[in-house]
Amino acid sequence: MNLHTFKIGGVHPAENKIAAGKPIETLPLPTEVVLPVAQHIGAPAKPIVQKGDHVKRGDRVAEAGGFVSAHIHTPISGTVVKIDVARTPQGMPVEAIYIKSDEADRQADAEAIANLKPVRKDSEIAALEPKDIIGLIKDAGIVGLGGATFPTHVKLSPPPGSKADVVIINAAECEPCLSCDDMLMREHAPEIVKGVQLLMRAAGVSRGIIAIENNKPEAIEAMTKASANAAGIEVMTMKVKYPQGGEKQLIEATIGKEVPSGALPIATGAIVQNVATAYAVYRAVYLGEPILDRVLTIHDGNEGRNLRVALGTILSTLAQGKEYEKIILGGPMMGRTASTLETPMIKGTSGILLDSRYAHRRPTEPCIKCAACVNVCPMGLEPFLISTLSRLKQWDDAEQEKIANCIECGSCSYICPASRPLLDHIRVGKGKVMAAMRARAAAAKS
């Protein structure tokens, strides 16, 4: 079997996918939700409800705050009790809408879920124009569900002069510990394929690639079977290598093109969407349902579960009262440490990692100049150098060394025998450099 992969760098961390094969459990709707208005890249959404308003499941409660933004919808019926500050997992304040349900609301939601059925006939869906599909995606508040949360309607609306040739579905799920995409493909392959077809039509392309790492044979089989009669769709088997699911790495691995430095992926003719995003597109267009929940993996070292959880659910309710030394939201490579689980579930929450083996770092030692970090960097950077420049606050030099090209995959920190916190420093420097780049661009326009 020909396994596709990117050429430069990459690592092979232990997979630890103990939730693989565990069926998706749908958790009961919470009685209260907290819906932050910033659940995506771009401008925060703007609340369109007020304290005391009664809302129904699926109602829009916050409007997109700009083109690069996304609507927010409530997963429960209930009363808006307040619009106030909530805390992100890192403790930062963010505006949020608090909604509480009563018994009548919960009964109405149970009936709505039980009676959910297609709102459009196949003939109506076939008649949709690309702009209609993009509009429905925008109305549903769909964003990239792989973690980046970039608004999907924006990706499907490339800048003038750009044209898509292929839609690539990121189903690699290369991050250790996570299995939510794997199980979504096993259980909902036909729906995902319909979502892929809609994304292809929206992008105006006749080719679609569903890229899956070869450690997911059941998902590969399910998606291959479901797409057998879907014109233009190919299931491509990928080599198990991290970060196979990185957007630029996936483009190189699947179509053999490199995204130029500083350019958008569309420069290669590719639009990349996560497999869970494709499923959300199916639900939006066929069932008329906006993003109200998502599937995530919770992993505590001894047990793994794949859960469908309503947005706005407080994450501590998922930990089942267990003690934990450290919280990572996402996977161990690209996930972010959280200070608390007393924070709401948002669109980008793909996993909760409570495994004690990831709770401690080894003592940092002096760099031994082995160049291991250079060898594994999938972007061809010199992590030890840009990390040092960042630590010394030499922002101009860091920019010259292409720190903005870092995809923050963590391969350098993972491989370092001296346990140096390379990515920690690089993240700080990248933030500073990109802020300066944006300021210069804004000044040039004025």
Tab-separated table of N, CA and C in Angstrom, residues 9 55 75 77 91 144 156 158 165 167 177 238 240 279 288 303 324 388 411 431:
chain	number	residue	atom	x	y	z
A	9	GLY	N	10.853	16.443	8.182
A	9	GLY	CA	10.589	16.426	9.617
A	9	GLY	C	9.491	15.470	10.039
A	55	VAL	N	-35.452	31.695	24.809
A	55	VAL	CA	-34.927	31.217	23.537
A	55	VAL	C	-35.231	29.736	23.379
A	75	PRO	N	-27.843	25.539	22.447
A	75	PRO	CA	-28.205	24.118	22.342
A	75	PRO	C	-29.373	23.729	23.225
A	77	SER	N	-33.245	25.111	25.103
A	77	SER	CA	-34.279	26.118	25.287
A	77	SER	C	-34.186	26.617	26.722
A	91	GLY	N	-8.096	31.289	32.199
A	91	GLY	CA	-8.459	32.300	33.180
A	91	GLY	C	-8.718	33.682	32.630
A	144	GLY	N	-13.978	25.609	11.663
A	144	GLY	CA	-13.109	24.448	11.608
A	144	GLY	C	-13.077	23.733	12.944
A	156	LEU	N	-14.320	29.091	2.291
A	156	LEU	CA	-14.989	28.774	1.025
A	156	LEU	C	-15.183	30.004	0.142
A	158	PRO	N	-12.570	32.314	-1.204
A	158	PRO	CA	-11.181	32.754	-1.379
A	158	PRO	C	-11.095	34.152	-1.960
A	165	ASP	N	-9.050	24.036	-6.575
A	165	ASP	CA	-9.077	22.875	-7.462
A	165	ASP	C	-9.503	21.614	-6.729
A	167	VAL	N	-10.864	19.976	-2.645
A	167	VAL	CA	-11.179	20.061	-1.216
A	167	VAL	C	-10.526	18.862	-0.535
A	177	CYS	N	-3.821	10.381	21.662
A	177	CYS	CA	-4.922	10.315	22.635
A	177	CYS	C	-6.312	10.594	22.061
A	238	MET	N	-2.887	7.654	4.699
A	238	MET	CA	-1.699	8.404	5.075
A	238	MET	C	-0.814	7.600	6.029
A	240	VAL	N	1.332	7.054	9.325
A	240	VAL	CA	1.209	7.570	10.687
A	240	VAL	C	2.464	8.358	11.014
A	279	TYR	N	-19.120	16.894	8.601
A	279	TYR	CA	-20.325	16.338	9.216
A	279	TYR	C	-21.270	17.465	9.651
A	288	GLY	N	-30.978	21.287	8.776
A	288	GLY	CA	-31.259	22.651	9.212
A	288	GLY	C	-30.783	22.942	10.621
A	303	GLU	N	-8.782	5.390	31.193
A	303	GLU	CA	-10.025	5.238	30.451
A	303	GLU	C	-10.147	6.347	29.425
A	324	TYR	N	-7.101	15.346	39.254
A	324	TYR	CA	-6.171	15.429	38.138
A	324	TYR	C	-5.054	16.401	38.489
A	388	THR	N	15.649	30.932	20.905
A	388	THR	CA	16.616	31.785	21.598
A	388	THR	C	16.384	33.252	21.284
A	411	SER	N	6.829	19.520	17.829
A	411	SER	CA	7.772	18.440	17.531
A	411	SER	C	9.154	18.730	18.108
A	431	GLY	N	3.797	35.464	18.461
A	431	GLY	CA	2.728	36.418	18.752
A	431	GLY	C	3.193	37.857	18.597
